[in-house]
Amino acid sequence: KLWKIFNKKYTDTGLIKGAFSAPGRVNLIGEHTDYNEGFVLPMAIGKKIIMLGQLRNDQLVQVFDLVYKTKIKFSLDSLTPLKKDTWANYLMGVMDEIQKAGYPLQGANLIFISNIPQGAGLSSSAALEVVTALTMAKLNSLKIEPVEMAHLCRRAENNFVGVACGIMDQYVSCLGQKNYALFIDCRSNDYELIPFKDHNYQVLICNSKIQRGLVDSEYNI
């Protein structure tokens, strides 16, 4: 179904294409300790962002958001933060950091859809960063290891979006596995997968409907 939508939006370039996903997360222990170099224990959740993409033979990137039915386009040659369509800054920031790290990028046609509740503290922004990094890396045949990808995504949020976040959200979106929590020492960036299924635990996530935003909040002071 998503490929049918993709094919209606874009003309086939004949180049590499693929579908990729990245999960949201819930944090079990360690609120506000990742950016203070403490310990955290998050885990990936089943809610995720799916992105479909096809490589272009130029520097143009076109993105269609299936959640809000909005479309943007920009060039990889001139990436600057936007005041409007702020979700686009997460994608642009990731592409900017990939290029700054020395990886060459070509443009792409992209669509994405998400079932992660936005503003609910489940890290939809980190999932968007990670799925963008993964998609662009695969389409451009780049070998970027998960840990490096997580750091690229964090730098994108710090430097391009303007959120002074820690590494937790990007780490667990890149490294999280089903039935495991992810222990992270945010000072050394060492991590360990902690088996969760063996203990017969279940995690219940409640949506309070209170929106959470970081860019303009006191979090960023």
Short mmCIF file of C-alpha atoms in Angstrom, two decimals:
data_model
loop_
_atom_site.label_atom_id
_atom_site.label_comp_id
_atom_site.label_asym_id
_atom_site.label_seq_id
_atom_site.Cartn_x
_atom_site.Cartn_y
_atom_site.Cartn_z
CA LYS A 1 0.00 0.00 0.00
CA LEU A 2 2.78 2.46 0.89
CA TRP A 3 4.61 1.70 -2.34
CA LYS A 4 1.41 2.45 -4.29
CA ILE A 5 1.29 5.85 -2.61
CA PHE A 6 4.98 6.37 -3.29
CA ASN A 7 4.59 5.53 -6.97
CA LYS A 8 1.71 8.00 -7.29
CA LYS A 9 3.79 10.78 -5.73
CA TYR A 10 7.02 10.27 -7.65
CA THR A 11 8.31 9.22 -11.05
CA ASP A 12 10.54 6.14 -10.92
CA THR A 13 14.19 7.22 -11.22
CA GLY A 14 15.38 3.70 -11.94
CA LEU A 15 17.85 3.92 -9.04
CA ILE A 16 18.12 2.16 -5.66
CA LYS A 17 14.99 2.17 -3.51
CA GLY A 18 13.96 0.63 -0.22
CA ALA A 19 11.77 0.73 2.89
CA PHE A 20 13.18 1.25 6.38
CA SER A 21 11.91 1.81 9.92
CA ALA A 22 13.03 3.10 13.32
CA PRO A 23 11.26 2.64 16.67
CA GLY A 24 10.21 5.05 19.36
CA ARG A 25 11.24 4.36 22.94
CA VAL A 26 10.12 4.37 26.56
CA ASN A 27 12.58 5.07 29.37
CA LEU A 28 12.42 2.83 32.44
CA ILE A 29 15.06 4.47 34.65
CA GLY A 30 17.05 7.68 34.40
CA GLU A 31 14.97 10.73 33.53
CA HIS A 32 17.08 13.75 32.49
CA THR A 33 20.29 11.89 33.28
CA ASP A 34 21.52 11.20 29.74
CA TYR A 35 22.56 14.79 29.04
CA ASN A 36 24.04 14.93 32.55
CA GLU A 37 26.27 11.94 31.78
CA GLY A 38 24.42 9.51 34.03
CA PHE A 39 22.87 6.06 33.60
CA VAL A 40 19.67 5.33 31.67
CA LEU A 41 17.66 2.20 30.87
CA PRO A 42 15.35 2.76 27.89
CA MET A 43 13.81 0.21 25.58
CA ALA A 44 12.53 0.35 22.01
CA ILE A 45 8.76 0.04 21.54
CA GLY A 46 6.59 -1.37 18.77
CA LYS A 47 5.48 2.07 17.58
CA LYS A 48 7.70 3.24 14.74
CA ILE A 49 8.27 5.44 11.72
CA ILE A 50 8.41 3.82 8.29
CA MET A 51 10.20 5.61 5.45
CA LEU A 52 10.21 4.66 1.78
CA GLY A 53 12.79 6.18 -0.51
CA GLN A 54 14.41 6.11 -3.92
CA LEU A 55 17.72 7.62 -4.89
CA ARG A 56 17.88 10.51 -7.36
CA ASN A 57 20.72 11.45 -9.70
CA ASP A 58 20.85 15.04 -8.43
CA GLN A 59 21.01 16.88 -5.08
CA LEU A 60 17.26 17.43 -4.66
CA VAL A 61 15.42 15.83 -1.75
CA GLN A 62 11.63 15.62 -1.81
CA VAL A 63 9.75 14.42 1.27
CA PHE A 64 6.04 13.70 1.70
CA ASP A 65 4.69 13.30 5.24
CA LEU A 66 1.72 10.91 5.22
CA VAL A 67 0.67 11.95 8.74
CA TYR A 68 -0.04 15.64 8.04
CA LYS A 69 -0.12 15.38 4.22
CA THR A 70 2.62 17.97 3.76
CA LYS A 71 5.44 17.99 1.23
CA ILE A 72 8.78 19.78 1.24
CA LYS A 73 11.76 19.89 -1.08
CA PHE A 74 15.29 21.12 -0.53
CA SER A 75 18.79 20.76 -1.93
CA LEU A 76 21.64 18.95 -0.22
CA ASP A 77 23.86 21.79 -1.41
CA SER A 78 22.14 24.39 0.80
CA LEU A 79 20.87 23.01 4.08
CA THR A 80 19.70 25.69 6.52
CA PRO A 81 17.11 25.36 9.32
CA LEU A 82 13.52 26.26 8.44
CA LYS A 83 11.23 28.27 10.69
CA LYS A 84 8.15 26.60 9.24
CA ASP A 85 7.61 22.87 8.69
CA THR A 86 9.87 22.24 11.64
CA TRP A 87 9.69 18.43 11.27
CA ALA A 88 11.79 18.94 8.15
CA ASN A 89 14.67 20.26 10.26
CA TYR A 90 15.21 16.80 11.73
CA LEU A 91 15.67 15.28 8.27
CA MET A 92 17.77 18.15 6.97
CA GLY A 93 19.95 18.14 10.08
CA VAL A 94 20.70 14.44 9.73
CA MET A 95 21.67 14.84 6.08
CA ASP A 96 23.82 17.82 6.99
CA GLU A 97 25.69 15.85 9.66
CA ILE A 98 26.17 12.85 7.35
CA GLN A 99 27.81 15.11 4.79
CA LYS A 100 29.91 16.88 7.42
CA ALA A 101 31.20 13.46 8.51
CA GLY A 102 32.61 13.02 5.01
CA TYR A 103 29.93 10.79 3.50
CA PRO A 104 28.76 11.80 0.00
CA LEU A 105 25.00 11.99 -0.55
CA GLN A 106 22.79 12.12 -3.59
CA GLY A 107 19.22 13.37 -3.44
CA ALA A 108 16.19 11.16 -2.84
CA ASN A 109 12.43 10.96 -3.09
CA LEU A 110 10.99 10.04 0.32
CA ILE A 111 7.68 9.41 2.05
CA PHE A 112 7.17 8.50 5.70
CA ILE A 113 4.39 7.50 8.05
CA SER A 114 4.40 7.21 11.85
CA ASN A 115 2.24 5.65 14.54
CA ILE A 116 4.35 7.09 17.38
CA PRO A 117 2.23 9.67 19.25
CA GLN A 118 3.90 13.05 18.81
CA GLY A 119 4.70 15.09 21.90
CA ALA A 120 4.04 12.10 24.17
CA GLY A 121 7.61 11.54 25.34
CA LEU A 122 8.17 8.49 23.13
CA SER A 123 10.93 10.08 21.04
CA SER A 124 9.23 10.41 17.68
CA SER A 125 11.86 13.01 16.77
CA ALA A 126 14.76 10.60 17.38
CA ALA A 127 12.97 7.91 15.39
CA LEU A 128 12.57 10.36 12.50
CA GLU A 129 16.27 11.19 12.66
CA VAL A 130 17.32 7.55 12.74
CA VAL A 131 15.01 6.39 9.94
CA THR A 132 16.25 9.29 7.82
CA ALA A 133 19.88 8.40 8.48
CA LEU A 134 19.24 4.73 7.79
CA THR A 135 17.35 5.44 4.57
CA MET A 136 19.91 7.87 3.18
CA ALA A 137 22.78 5.56 4.13
CA LYS A 138 21.23 2.54 2.44
CA LEU A 139 20.14 4.43 -0.69
CA ASN A 140 23.64 5.89 -1.05
CA SER A 141 25.34 2.54 -0.29
CA LEU A 142 27.09 3.97 2.77
CA LYS A 143 28.34 1.80 5.62
CA ILE A 144 27.53 3.71 8.81
CA GLU A 145 27.63 1.63 11.99
CA PRO A 146 24.68 2.00 14.42
CA VAL A 147 26.71 3.78 17.13
CA GLU A 148 28.10 6.32 14.66
CA MET A 149 24.62 6.78 13.22
CA ALA A 150 23.25 7.51 16.68
CA HIS A 151 25.90 10.18 17.26
CA LEU A 152 25.24 11.76 13.85
CA CYS A 153 21.54 11.96 14.70
CA ARG A 154 22.22 13.47 18.11
CA ARG A 155 24.45 16.12 16.56
CA ALA A 156 21.69 16.90 14.07
CA GLU A 157 19.25 17.55 16.91
CA ASN A 158 21.81 19.57 18.89
CA ASN A 159 23.25 21.65 16.07
CA PHE A 160 20.52 21.93 13.45
CA VAL A 161 17.24 21.61 15.34
CA GLY A 162 18.57 23.36 18.43
CA VAL A 163 17.62 20.86 21.14
CA ALA A 164 20.29 20.17 23.78
CA CYS A 165 19.41 16.48 24.08
CA GLY A 166 21.59 13.62 25.25
CA ILE A 167 22.38 10.40 23.41
CA MET A 168 19.73 8.10 24.91
CA ASP A 169 16.94 8.41 22.35
CA GLN A 170 19.14 7.98 19.31
CA TYR A 171 21.07 5.10 20.90
CA VAL A 172 18.00 3.04 21.68
CA SER A 173 16.39 3.76 18.30
CA CYS A 174 19.58 2.54 16.58
CA LEU A 175 20.56 -0.27 18.97
CA GLY A 176 17.38 -1.41 20.70
CA GLN A 177 16.18 -4.98 20.18
CA LYS A 178 12.92 -6.79 20.86
CA ASN A 179 12.67 -8.20 24.40
CA TYR A 180 15.70 -6.22 25.59
CA ALA A 181 16.20 -2.99 27.50
CA LEU A 182 19.33 -0.98 26.73
CA PHE A 183 21.54 0.10 29.63
CA ILE A 184 23.62 3.15 28.65
CA ASP A 185 26.44 4.83 30.56
CA CYS A 186 26.08 8.31 29.10
CA ARG A 187 29.52 9.41 30.28
CA SER A 188 31.47 6.73 28.40
CA ASN A 189 28.68 5.89 25.90
CA ASP A 190 29.14 2.21 26.75
CA TYR A 191 25.96 0.17 26.48
CA GLU A 192 24.62 -3.29 27.28
CA LEU A 193 21.49 -5.10 26.14
CA ILE A 194 19.55 -6.32 29.19
CA PRO A 195 17.21 -9.33 28.66
CA PHE A 196 13.65 -8.36 29.55
CA LYS A 197 11.47 -11.22 28.37
CA ASP A 198 12.96 -13.76 30.81
CA HIS A 199 11.56 -11.88 33.81
CA ASN A 200 7.94 -12.08 32.63
CA TYR A 201 7.52 -8.29 32.80
CA GLN A 202 5.09 -6.23 30.78
CA VAL A 203 5.41 -2.49 30.22
CA LEU A 204 2.26 -0.38 30.23
CA ILE A 205 2.53 3.03 28.55
CA CYS A 206 -0.18 5.59 29.29
CA ASN A 207 -0.79 8.65 27.11
CA SER A 208 -1.67 11.60 29.36
CA LYS A 209 -2.54 13.70 26.27
CA ILE A 210 -0.28 16.45 27.63
CA GLN A 211 1.94 17.62 24.79
CA ARG A 212 5.68 17.68 25.35
CA GLY A 213 7.91 19.96 23.30
CA LEU A 214 11.61 20.59 23.86
CA VAL A 215 12.77 23.23 21.38
CA ASP A 216 11.01 26.16 23.06
CA SER A 217 10.79 24.72 26.57
CA GLU A 218 12.90 25.30 29.69
CA TYR A 219 14.61 21.99 28.86
CA ASN A 220 16.72 23.92 26.37
CA ILE A 221 17.89 26.64 28.79
#
